[in-house]
XYZ file of C-alpha atoms in Angstrom:
696
model
C 14.851 36.560 57.681
C 15.079 38.029 61.198
C 12.843 40.855 60.032
C 10.214 38.332 58.945
C 10.517 36.322 62.139
C 9.855 39.435 64.144
C 6.357 39.733 62.690
C 5.552 36.009 62.311
C 4.552 34.211 65.534
C 6.285 30.904 66.207
C 2.938 29.116 66.463
C 1.982 30.270 62.971
C 5.280 29.061 61.542
C 4.882 25.738 63.281
C 1.278 25.208 62.162
C 2.131 25.982 58.503
C 4.121 22.713 58.469
C 1.556 20.662 60.382
C 0.326 17.421 58.840
C -3.314 18.457 59.410
C -4.856 20.590 56.675
C -7.027 22.585 59.089
C -4.017 23.767 61.097
C -2.154 24.767 57.932
C -5.246 26.603 56.692
C -5.699 28.523 59.950
C -2.011 29.423 59.941
C -2.373 30.725 56.372
C -5.257 32.945 57.480
C -2.941 34.351 60.142
C -0.358 35.090 57.423
C -3.035 36.866 55.387
C -3.831 39.127 58.315
C -0.161 39.897 59.020
C 0.559 40.788 55.374
C -2.580 42.902 55.178
C -1.452 44.954 58.168
C 2.053 45.416 56.720
C 0.648 46.491 53.355
C -1.708 48.966 55.013
C 1.243 50.423 56.896
C 3.197 50.634 53.613
C 5.948 48.407 54.972
C 6.636 46.495 51.751
C 10.152 45.536 52.801
C 8.731 43.414 55.572
C 6.156 42.022 53.129
C 9.029 40.920 50.878
C 10.806 39.435 53.857
C 7.702 37.386 54.793
C 7.312 36.132 51.219
C 11.004 35.208 51.048
C 10.672 33.334 54.334
C 7.655 31.396 53.060
C 9.507 30.546 49.867
C 12.843 29.565 51.373
C 11.694 27.691 54.436
C 8.493 26.198 53.146
C 7.893 25.956 49.371
C 11.521 24.907 48.806
C 11.595 22.551 51.799
C 12.291 18.821 51.326
C 9.310 18.145 53.618
C 5.989 17.765 51.762
C 3.895 19.317 54.540
C 6.173 22.350 54.628
C 5.717 22.767 50.849
C 1.950 22.487 51.170
C 1.881 25.092 53.946
C 4.133 27.382 51.967
C 1.826 27.289 48.905
C -1.282 28.003 50.978
C 0.446 30.869 52.768
C 1.695 32.473 49.507
C -1.859 32.506 48.192
C -3.025 33.944 51.545
C -0.344 36.648 51.373
C -1.578 37.621 47.895
C -5.136 37.921 49.217
C -3.848 40.093 52.045
C -2.054 42.388 49.573
C -5.178 42.846 47.434
C -4.628 45.793 45.074
C -0.931 46.001 45.906
C -0.211 42.360 45.057
C 1.038 43.091 41.512
C 4.345 44.545 42.729
C 5.110 41.322 44.634
C 4.144 38.784 41.930
C 7.761 38.287 40.833
C 8.402 36.775 44.302
C 5.082 34.902 44.652
C 4.397 33.260 41.243
C 7.769 31.512 40.420
C 7.852 29.239 43.509
C 4.212 28.277 42.848
C 4.964 27.431 39.214
C 7.970 25.372 40.293
C 5.692 23.325 42.529
C 3.696 22.155 39.470
C 6.471 19.645 38.795
C 6.669 18.396 42.391
C 6.876 14.606 42.798
C 4.092 14.654 45.399
C 0.683 14.831 43.703
C -0.824 16.608 46.733
C 1.761 19.347 46.469
C 0.886 19.745 42.771
C -2.773 19.958 43.737
C -2.070 22.716 46.301
C 0.014 24.537 43.702
C -3.023 24.634 41.371
C -5.211 25.832 44.245
C -2.696 28.492 45.246
C -2.267 29.857 41.725
C -6.045 29.872 41.270
C -6.449 32.089 44.356
C -3.556 34.297 43.285
C -5.059 34.716 39.794
C -8.445 35.681 41.229
C -6.805 38.530 43.109
C -4.466 39.980 40.487
C -6.559 39.223 37.295
C -5.059 41.222 34.392
C -1.690 41.712 36.080
C -1.363 37.938 35.797
C -0.906 38.092 31.969
C 2.793 38.833 32.209
C 3.306 35.250 33.368
C 0.927 33.731 30.820
C 3.513 31.769 28.765
C 4.941 30.114 31.875
C 1.470 29.364 33.206
C 0.315 27.948 29.827
C 3.321 25.623 29.712
C 2.626 24.423 33.257
C -1.087 23.894 32.564
C -0.289 21.942 29.378
C 1.749 19.479 31.434
C -0.786 19.283 34.259
C -3.604 18.523 31.781
C -2.024 15.101 31.334
C -1.176 14.586 35.026
C -1.396 11.022 36.290
C -3.476 12.091 39.294
C -7.161 12.760 38.647
C -7.453 15.318 41.453
C -4.569 17.297 40.019
C -6.194 17.207 36.581
C -9.454 18.521 38.030
C -7.668 21.329 39.842
C -5.737 22.181 36.674
C -8.994 22.369 34.687
C -10.459 24.858 37.190
C -7.334 26.983 36.972
C -7.377 26.686 33.162
C -10.926 28.060 32.959
C -10.023 31.008 35.163
C -6.922 31.792 33.081
C -9.037 31.678 29.881
C -11.480 34.160 31.410
C -8.622 36.472 32.347
C -7.080 36.259 28.854
C -10.328 36.920 27.013
C -10.953 40.120 29.007
C -7.360 41.377 28.874
C -6.015 43.875 26.363
C -2.418 42.967 27.202
C -2.455 39.390 25.844
C 0.048 38.894 22.964
C -1.144 36.364 20.372
C 2.196 36.698 18.542
C 4.086 35.417 21.597
C 1.544 32.682 22.239
C 1.473 31.090 18.731
C 5.026 29.619 18.929
C 4.044 27.904 22.194
C 0.943 26.481 20.542
C 2.709 25.416 17.340
C 5.436 23.396 19.071
C 2.836 21.424 21.033
C 0.369 20.650 18.212
C 1.972 17.324 17.320
C 1.679 15.907 20.851
C -0.316 12.651 20.811
C -1.528 12.649 24.423
C -5.356 12.949 24.274
C -5.573 15.214 27.361
C -3.034 17.626 25.936
C -4.872 17.599 22.611
C -8.126 18.530 24.366
C -6.309 21.276 26.250
C -4.854 22.730 23.029
C -8.092 22.592 21.025
C -9.835 24.266 23.950
C -7.415 27.192 23.838
C -7.664 27.493 20.048
C -11.447 27.631 20.268
C -11.478 30.168 23.115
C -8.956 32.498 21.498
C -10.762 32.286 18.150
C -13.917 33.490 19.900
C -12.225 36.705 21.068
C -13.033 39.488 18.554
C -9.732 41.304 19.092
C -7.604 38.181 18.499
C -7.019 37.143 14.851
C -6.482 33.388 15.095
C -7.376 32.983 11.413
C -4.211 34.782 10.402
C -2.134 32.199 12.235
C -4.079 29.175 10.999
C -1.160 27.675 8.988
C 0.839 27.452 12.215
C -1.486 24.920 13.816
C -3.651 23.666 10.940
C -1.720 20.422 10.389
C -2.044 19.635 14.090
C -5.820 20.028 13.923
C -5.978 17.732 10.913
C -3.928 15.145 12.753
C -6.461 15.220 15.554
C -9.191 14.233 13.095
C -7.701 10.743 13.057
C -7.417 10.496 16.859
C -8.818 7.336 18.421
C -10.934 9.447 20.795
C -14.329 10.372 19.391
C -14.489 13.460 21.613
C -11.164 14.812 20.336
C -12.194 14.220 16.725
C -15.402 16.126 17.323
C -13.616 19.040 18.992
C -11.057 19.258 16.181
C -13.783 19.002 13.567
C -15.782 21.724 15.300
C -12.746 24.024 15.387
C -11.987 23.383 11.708
C -15.617 23.952 10.764
C -15.588 27.292 12.550
C -12.412 28.363 10.752
C -13.908 27.216 7.452
C -16.987 29.308 8.175
C -14.791 32.321 8.871
C -12.866 31.724 5.671
C -16.033 31.611 3.578
C -17.119 34.911 5.113
C -13.721 36.502 4.530
C -12.306 38.024 1.290
C -10.378 34.807 0.772
C -12.712 32.287 -0.864
C -10.530 29.221 -0.951
C -9.328 27.419 2.126
C -5.796 26.722 1.007
C -5.219 30.273 -0.147
C -5.458 31.465 3.421
C -1.818 30.944 4.205
C -0.574 31.882 0.759
C 3.064 30.948 0.293
C 3.285 30.041 3.982
C 1.071 26.999 3.407
C 3.369 25.363 0.855
C 5.887 24.143 3.413
C 3.082 22.450 5.347
C 1.739 20.409 2.418
C 3.304 17.138 3.567
C 2.043 17.534 7.148
C -1.432 18.495 5.986
C -1.541 15.626 3.528
C -0.382 13.176 6.183
C -3.324 14.268 8.310
C -6.087 14.325 5.696
C -5.339 11.099 3.794
C -6.331 8.848 6.737
C -9.405 11.025 7.329
C -10.631 10.372 3.775
C -11.592 6.905 5.049
C -13.002 8.063 8.394
C -16.191 6.412 9.633
C -17.903 9.787 10.050
C -19.328 11.341 6.911
C -18.630 14.916 7.950
C -14.939 14.272 8.512
C -14.656 12.434 5.183
C -16.262 15.335 3.338
C -13.966 17.938 4.921
C -10.900 15.791 4.242
C -11.847 15.232 0.589
C -12.570 18.907 -0.003
C -9.246 19.915 1.506
C -7.445 17.230 -0.491
C -8.988 18.488 -3.730
C -8.071 22.069 -2.897
C -4.472 21.064 -2.271
C -4.343 19.121 -5.536
C -5.662 22.135 -7.415
C -2.634 24.223 -6.438
C 0.382 23.774 -8.695
C 3.193 24.567 -6.286
C 6.769 25.038 -7.433
C 9.565 22.977 -5.807
C 11.657 26.131 -5.933
C 9.192 27.697 -3.470
C 9.728 25.304 -0.544
C 7.398 22.660 -2.044
C 8.979 19.389 -0.861
C 8.274 16.714 -3.492
C 10.180 14.089 -1.514
C 8.137 14.708 1.642
C 4.848 14.432 -0.261
C 6.012 11.183 -1.903
C 7.036 9.812 1.476
C 3.553 10.498 2.876
C 1.872 8.958 -0.180
C 4.129 5.896 -0.044
C 3.361 5.368 3.638
C -0.387 5.663 3.036
C -0.215 2.950 0.356
C -0.010 0.555 3.303
C -3.244 1.876 4.808
C -5.951 -0.674 5.523
C -8.505 1.630 3.867
C -8.982 1.476 0.109
C -10.061 5.111 -0.291
C -6.862 6.326 1.387
C -4.686 4.115 -0.827
C -6.470 5.407 -3.925
C -5.898 9.061 -2.998
C -2.246 8.345 -2.209
C -1.840 6.981 -5.749
C -3.608 10.033 -7.183
C -1.008 12.217 -5.468
C 1.875 10.214 -6.913
C 0.293 10.466 -10.354
C -0.207 14.232 -9.999
C 3.390 14.739 -8.920
C 4.626 12.650 -11.856
C 2.664 14.773 -14.292
C 3.746 18.082 -12.776
C 7.245 17.398 -11.441
C 8.419 14.308 -13.295
C 12.147 15.036 -13.041
C 11.998 15.590 -9.271
C 9.854 12.482 -8.694
C 12.216 10.241 -10.647
C 15.038 11.220 -8.316
C 13.078 9.511 -5.525
C 12.164 6.484 -7.651
C 14.248 4.051 -5.585
C 12.308 5.081 -2.476
C 8.868 4.337 -3.905
C 9.410 1.673 -6.585
C 9.319 -1.394 -4.317
C 6.180 -0.122 -2.598
C 4.502 0.423 -5.978
C 5.403 -3.125 -7.030
C 3.973 -4.560 -3.816
C 0.799 -2.577 -4.418
C 0.169 -4.722 -7.516
C -0.945 -7.417 -5.054
C -3.577 -5.114 -3.560
C -6.975 -6.807 -3.108
C -8.695 -3.863 -4.807
C -8.816 -3.885 -8.612
C -9.164 -0.102 -8.646
C -5.962 0.282 -6.658
C -4.109 -2.130 -8.955
C -5.262 -0.217 -12.048
C -4.095 3.084 -10.545
C -0.753 1.537 -9.613
C -0.360 0.417 -13.211
C -1.166 3.946 -14.401
C 1.643 5.235 -12.176
C 4.028 2.536 -13.417
C 3.138 3.354 -17.025
C 3.815 7.031 -16.413
C 7.219 6.179 -14.948
C 7.984 3.755 -17.797
C 7.638 6.283 -20.600
C 11.431 6.405 -20.664
C 13.070 3.297 -22.231
C 15.337 2.749 -19.220
C 12.490 2.843 -16.736
C 10.341 0.722 -19.048
C 12.928 -2.047 -19.040
C 13.324 -1.642 -15.278
C 9.567 -2.027 -14.763
C 9.205 -5.155 -16.887
C 12.245 -6.833 -15.307
C 10.939 -6.163 -11.797
C 7.459 -7.269 -12.805
C 8.744 -10.628 -14.061
C 10.832 -10.924 -10.900
C 7.739 -10.383 -8.744
C 5.767 -12.937 -10.758
C 8.578 -15.421 -10.186
C 8.603 -14.846 -6.427
C 4.843 -14.609 -6.010
C 2.932 -17.244 -7.933
C -0.398 -16.029 -6.574
C 0.262 -12.582 -8.055
C 0.642 -14.129 -11.502
C -2.379 -16.331 -10.994
C -4.738 -13.692 -9.541
C -3.489 -10.448 -11.045
C -1.320 -11.496 -13.983
C -3.919 -11.069 -16.706
C -5.144 -7.731 -15.309
C -1.603 -6.356 -15.016
C -0.427 -7.464 -18.450
C -3.566 -6.312 -20.240
C -3.506 -2.895 -18.586
C 0.167 -2.364 -19.362
C -0.517 -3.319 -22.977
C -3.126 -0.550 -23.144
C -0.922 2.043 -21.452
C 2.481 1.217 -22.952
C 1.737 -0.372 -26.355
C 0.978 -4.073 -26.448
C 3.670 -5.016 -28.965
C 6.358 -3.194 -26.978
C 5.310 -4.942 -23.758
C 5.222 -8.401 -25.343
C 8.564 -7.966 -27.079
C 10.219 -6.952 -23.803
C 8.625 -9.798 -21.868
C 9.723 -12.267 -24.549
C 13.304 -11.003 -24.429
C 13.446 -11.435 -20.657
C 11.827 -14.882 -20.637
C 14.064 -16.160 -23.418
C 16.997 -16.145 -21.005
C 15.015 -17.155 -17.909
C 16.953 -19.697 -15.859
C 13.927 -20.972 -13.932
C 12.481 -23.185 -16.648
C 9.342 -24.107 -14.717
C 8.482 -20.456 -14.158
C 9.322 -19.599 -17.781
C 6.902 -22.257 -18.999
C 4.098 -21.050 -16.717
C 4.705 -17.411 -17.606
C 4.716 -18.100 -21.353
C 1.498 -20.088 -21.058
C -0.112 -17.153 -19.243
C 1.108 -14.641 -21.843
C -0.062 -16.901 -24.642
C -3.542 -17.200 -23.153
C -3.765 -13.406 -22.812
C -2.579 -13.035 -26.407
C -5.271 -15.402 -27.655
C -8.195 -14.025 -25.666
C -7.771 -10.347 -24.778
C -9.399 -7.625 -26.832
C -6.530 -5.293 -25.900
C -4.168 -7.465 -27.978
C -6.287 -7.689 -31.148
C -3.781 -5.568 -33.093
C -0.963 -7.963 -32.205
C -3.050 -10.898 -33.374
C -3.798 -9.137 -36.656
C -0.109 -8.400 -37.127
C 0.877 -12.009 -36.444
C -1.613 -13.225 -39.038
C 0.508 -11.383 -41.600
C 3.800 -12.956 -40.521
C 4.283 -14.584 -43.951
C 3.652 -11.440 -45.990
C 4.442 -8.493 -43.712
C 7.987 -7.745 -42.437
C 6.598 -6.243 -39.213
C 4.508 -9.355 -38.595
C 7.477 -11.610 -39.341
C 9.681 -9.632 -36.946
C 7.122 -9.924 -34.138
C 6.708 -13.648 -34.824
C 10.461 -14.201 -34.534
C 10.623 -12.012 -31.409
C 8.010 -14.088 -29.596
C 9.121 -17.464 -30.920
C 12.278 -17.787 -28.821
C 10.500 -17.480 -25.468
C 7.352 -19.271 -26.628
C 9.592 -22.332 -27.094
C 9.278 -22.852 -23.331
C 5.781 -24.253 -23.980
C 4.876 -26.628 -26.857
C 1.253 -25.541 -26.774
C 2.239 -21.864 -26.838
C 4.340 -22.482 -29.973
C 1.511 -24.370 -31.652
C -0.896 -21.530 -30.789
C 1.558 -18.984 -32.168
C 1.830 -20.977 -35.408
C -1.956 -21.095 -35.729
C -2.115 -17.317 -35.256
C 0.649 -16.722 -37.798
C -0.869 -19.353 -40.163
C 2.442 -21.209 -40.309
C 0.554 -24.496 -40.393
C 3.270 -26.653 -41.875
C 5.617 -25.597 -39.087
C 2.863 -26.299 -36.538
C 2.581 -29.804 -37.940
C 6.352 -30.249 -37.737
C 6.343 -29.089 -34.093
C 3.604 -31.573 -33.260
C 5.466 -34.395 -34.991
C 8.628 -33.523 -33.042
C 6.997 -34.122 -29.670
C 8.179 -37.191 -27.780
C 6.568 -39.280 -25.083
C 8.020 -37.189 -22.254
C 6.408 -34.021 -23.638
C 2.871 -35.412 -23.601
C 2.050 -35.267 -19.916
C -0.933 -34.135 -17.921
C 0.038 -30.470 -18.084
C 0.420 -30.694 -21.846
C -3.010 -32.304 -22.243
C -4.656 -29.666 -20.080
C -3.090 -26.935 -22.223
C -4.165 -28.783 -25.363
C -7.723 -28.988 -24.042
C -7.714 -25.186 -23.592
C -6.402 -24.646 -27.121
C -9.068 -26.893 -28.670
C -11.767 -24.914 -26.909
C -10.181 -21.615 -27.997
C -10.261 -22.809 -31.608
C -14.050 -22.663 -31.309
C -14.048 -18.965 -30.339
C -14.493 -16.013 -32.758
C -10.746 -15.288 -32.590
C -10.038 -18.420 -34.653
C -13.007 -18.031 -37.002
C -10.589 -17.467 -39.889
C -8.914 -20.800 -39.167
C -12.220 -22.680 -39.153
C -13.204 -21.080 -42.450
C -9.895 -22.188 -43.960
C -10.999 -25.774 -43.375
C -13.394 -25.260 -46.280
C -10.387 -25.105 -48.602
C -8.380 -28.240 -47.788
C -6.553 -28.046 -51.088
C -4.944 -24.834 -49.987
C -4.630 -25.532 -46.252
C -3.435 -29.130 -46.246
C -0.967 -28.539 -43.399
C -3.684 -27.028 -41.235
C -5.550 -30.336 -41.510
C -2.388 -32.278 -40.731
C -1.698 -30.133 -37.681
C -5.247 -30.504 -36.382
C -5.246 -34.243 -36.979
C -1.899 -34.426 -35.199
C -3.483 -32.790 -32.151
C -6.472 -35.106 -32.436
C -4.203 -38.117 -32.326
C -2.597 -36.835 -29.101
C -5.906 -36.443 -27.270
C -7.505 -39.269 -25.276
C -10.538 -40.474 -27.243
C -12.882 -40.161 -24.289
C -11.955 -36.542 -23.591
C -14.310 -33.665 -24.352
C -11.594 -31.919 -26.401
C -11.253 -34.982 -28.663
C -14.969 -34.953 -29.371
C -15.000 -31.201 -30.036
C -12.129 -31.364 -32.533
C -13.423 -34.551 -34.124
C -16.839 -32.952 -34.647
C -15.255 -29.881 -36.200
C -13.183 -31.892 -38.647
C -16.161 -34.037 -39.611
C -18.091 -30.856 -40.402
C -15.836 -30.193 -43.417
C -18.059 -30.924 -46.467
C -16.875 -33.707 -48.748
C -17.127 -31.565 -51.892
C -14.235 -29.515 -50.583
C -11.770 -32.268 -51.573
C -10.333 -32.855 -55.065
C -10.572 -36.608 -55.770
C -7.666 -36.557 -58.229
C -5.433 -34.947 -55.620
C -6.624 -37.285 -52.907
C -5.340 -40.272 -54.855
C -1.833 -38.884 -54.671
C -1.831 -38.870 -50.853
C -0.214 -41.807 -49.031
C -2.516 -44.246 -47.325
C -2.400 -45.028 -43.620
C -4.274 -44.748 -40.379
C -3.391 -41.075 -40.037
C -5.740 -40.128 -42.887
C -8.568 -42.618 -42.347
C -10.691 -40.211 -40.343
C -11.519 -37.907 -43.313
C -10.970 -38.183 -47.078
C -7.303 -37.727 -47.826
C -6.198 -34.271 -48.867
C -4.074 -32.842 -51.634
C -0.662 -31.276 -51.264
C -0.810 -27.668 -50.277
C 1.208 -25.800 -52.861
C -0.417 -22.393 -52.595
C 0.162 -21.158 -49.089
C 2.578 -19.908 -46.488
C 5.831 -21.666 -45.833
C 4.927 -24.876 -47.561
C 7.265 -24.327 -50.431
C 10.183 -25.424 -48.250
C 12.008 -24.981 -44.984
C 12.309 -21.202 -45.496
C 9.670 -18.689 -46.514
C 9.685 -14.872 -46.574
C 12.976 -14.885 -44.706
C 11.691 -17.247 -42.022
C 13.984 -20.227 -41.638
C 11.596 -22.806 -40.223
C 14.222 -25.520 -40.006
C 16.216 -23.282 -37.672
C 13.065 -22.432 -35.704
C 12.224 -26.113 -35.287
C 15.752 -26.827 -34.087
C 15.445 -23.920 -31.645
C 12.203 -25.370 -30.276
C 13.655 -28.862 -29.947
C 16.736 -27.588 -28.112
C 14.605 -25.687 -25.612
C 12.359 -28.695 -25.037
C 15.429 -30.853 -24.502
C 16.514 -28.441 -21.753
C 13.109 -28.821 -20.146
C 13.341 -32.639 -20.336
C 16.781 -32.634 -18.717
C 15.515 -30.255 -16.037
C 12.503 -32.476 -15.342
C 14.660 -35.620 -15.094
C 17.095 -33.859 -12.783
C 14.271 -32.701 -10.537
C 12.778 -36.185 -10.377
C 16.176 -37.689 -9.625
C 16.655 -35.257 -6.736
C 13.279 -36.218 -5.310
C 13.977 -39.915 -5.687
C 17.379 -39.601 -4.032
C 15.860 -37.990 -0.955
C 13.340 -40.805 -0.466
C 14.998 -43.890 -1.984
C 17.088 -45.015 1.022
C 14.210 -45.160 3.532
C 12.018 -46.904 0.971
C 14.663 -49.516 0.098
C 15.295 -50.285 3.746
C 11.582 -50.652 4.376
C 11.057 -52.929 1.407
C 13.947 -55.148 2.460
C 12.564 -55.597 5.971
C 9.083 -56.268 4.589
C 10.453 -58.814 2.123
C 12.360 -60.694 4.832
C 9.318 -60.761 7.067
C 7.158 -62.172 4.268
C 9.702 -64.938 3.616
C 9.565 -65.969 7.256
C 5.763 -65.928 7.408
C 5.154 -67.647 4.037
C 8.160 -69.877 3.327
C 6.234 -72.299 1.090
C 4.081 -69.853 -0.884
C 4.506 -70.641 -4.631
C 5.467 -67.788 -6.937
C 3.051 -67.021 -9.768
C 4.316 -67.907 -13.203
C 1.230 -66.833 -15.162
C 2.638 -64.572 -17.873
C -0.845 -63.444 -18.884
C -1.369 -61.615 -15.594
C 0.135 -58.161 -15.852
C 2.182 -56.944 -12.951
C 0.327 -54.689 -10.532
C 0.855 -50.967 -10.988
C 0.886 -48.460 -8.192
C -2.190 -46.284 -8.058
C -1.761 -42.573 -8.445
C -2.931 -40.291 -5.735
C -6.008 -38.403 -6.779
C -5.983 -34.637 -6.567
C -6.493 -31.427 -8.410
C -4.337 -30.883 -11.449
C -2.026 -27.960 -11.079
C -0.522 -26.117 -13.998
């Protein structure tokens, strides 16, 4: 240090730490002259001593002004060294780089200025410190101080110029630095990185295309950045690489990295799926093309293809607010199921709940694709049972799902997984359902789908043969147990199976508690369905009352349950009146008992030619047992209804009783001599029901 002090005037040393910039600048010019003289004399030991003094006493000082003066003087010393500066860079550059992390923003600014001046002098010799400088510039690009950012940008441009003209730059050493920073979310850092990728790609001697897999996923991630400018820069860079690829021997984008690209599938997919729904057409097109190219490659899990990572990305994107992204995520799950079924099923617990929730998606297309995925999973009996159980569970928890999507879901599953298989499994589950209200609603929904959907026409045809075909009988019995949750569903099932005598017996077994508003609404629906083409066979059977006596009895039983002023009553009444009188055998009519039940149409003969009418059992179907099964289930529903009403009454009875007692006492005081009515012809007043929409 004494050697340095011998050549450095005290005034210069003092002014380097002055608070005024002009004094520090003039002192730095003095340092430049001193170093220049020493270098000309070849006295490099004293040059080193001066640099060490500037570093120790100034750039490492706790005083900010000292650090500023030290940085200016180091740059000045480099200018003074000119062509001989390279041999002193190992002493000059490190303290400047250390100052980039200084807490004082002005010191950081002077560090940028100092390194800029140093770089201008040494140019190509500067490359040896490139990795350290790149790391420092990456941090400064996101500096909180705008002046520091501006200074860093100037330095960055100079460094890029030096790199592009240098033949000593190592792209192999640079790529790891770039790769580890590509997932940074800071927009300034992203701009900095894209800028370097673009500049290096423009250098003819640097093959950035060969390293594309190392930073490709990062570029794709930038396509979904909130900043329009960053998206454009990333898109421009990708477009340029795509152009290079098309002009290279490799014709397909995803073949560029070969086997190296496989391990990046999940990252790439995570970047392009959101971009499929981007507002800009160009980005959407690029994302879709890349997605299709990835889907076209049948990678092997044994070759670093991570099925679990891809599924995780697809599952996460099922929650996207954009329909197109959700659709492509489902396509990926479907593709993986078809190609790597065994591996996908090992992750089933991770994705199953998300797939079930997706059944509530507002998009019909998404729901249909979800059902395709579910059907693919449910090809195995175990997973089929699992799917149906969870589906019923979701319907139970989410009434709106059953109401809005129930028909779509059930019909689609019937197409994909065999309608009879689906209905048998649903019936088995609902037979033991403890929530009786839900079971009734669910059975009514299934029954309506059964009666109206074209996808279930084969089931309807099979049920029509229940009395002559073992398969039809087996299906009838399978559905009957759960259909007992709803009287109208059972009656509909009997009409489909043409078990008319049993339908009549079911109707006759109904008691006052069963015939409520919900029942009448369901009955209204059934009467209207009887007028559709599905029940054309039933209407034609009315032309042969001698053979289908119990059909008439069942229909008249329903007619008697309907309010006379209802539209359903008029529809059914009109249909029954349309039966021509010549259809009836007068001799047989005389054998029928008289009574109000048969006054509406000419009385009909016994039906001794059809179905189960020969007795309580027919073709192995024990209808007496079936009727008992229905009655027992309905009794459970009645008990449940009474219990529910009792619980409601208990919660409100005490306040009501107290209120009525107070009101009664007050009335006695106000009207002590009011006579009590004894007119027995005046019926007691009845509370009015609240009006409102009927809910099933």
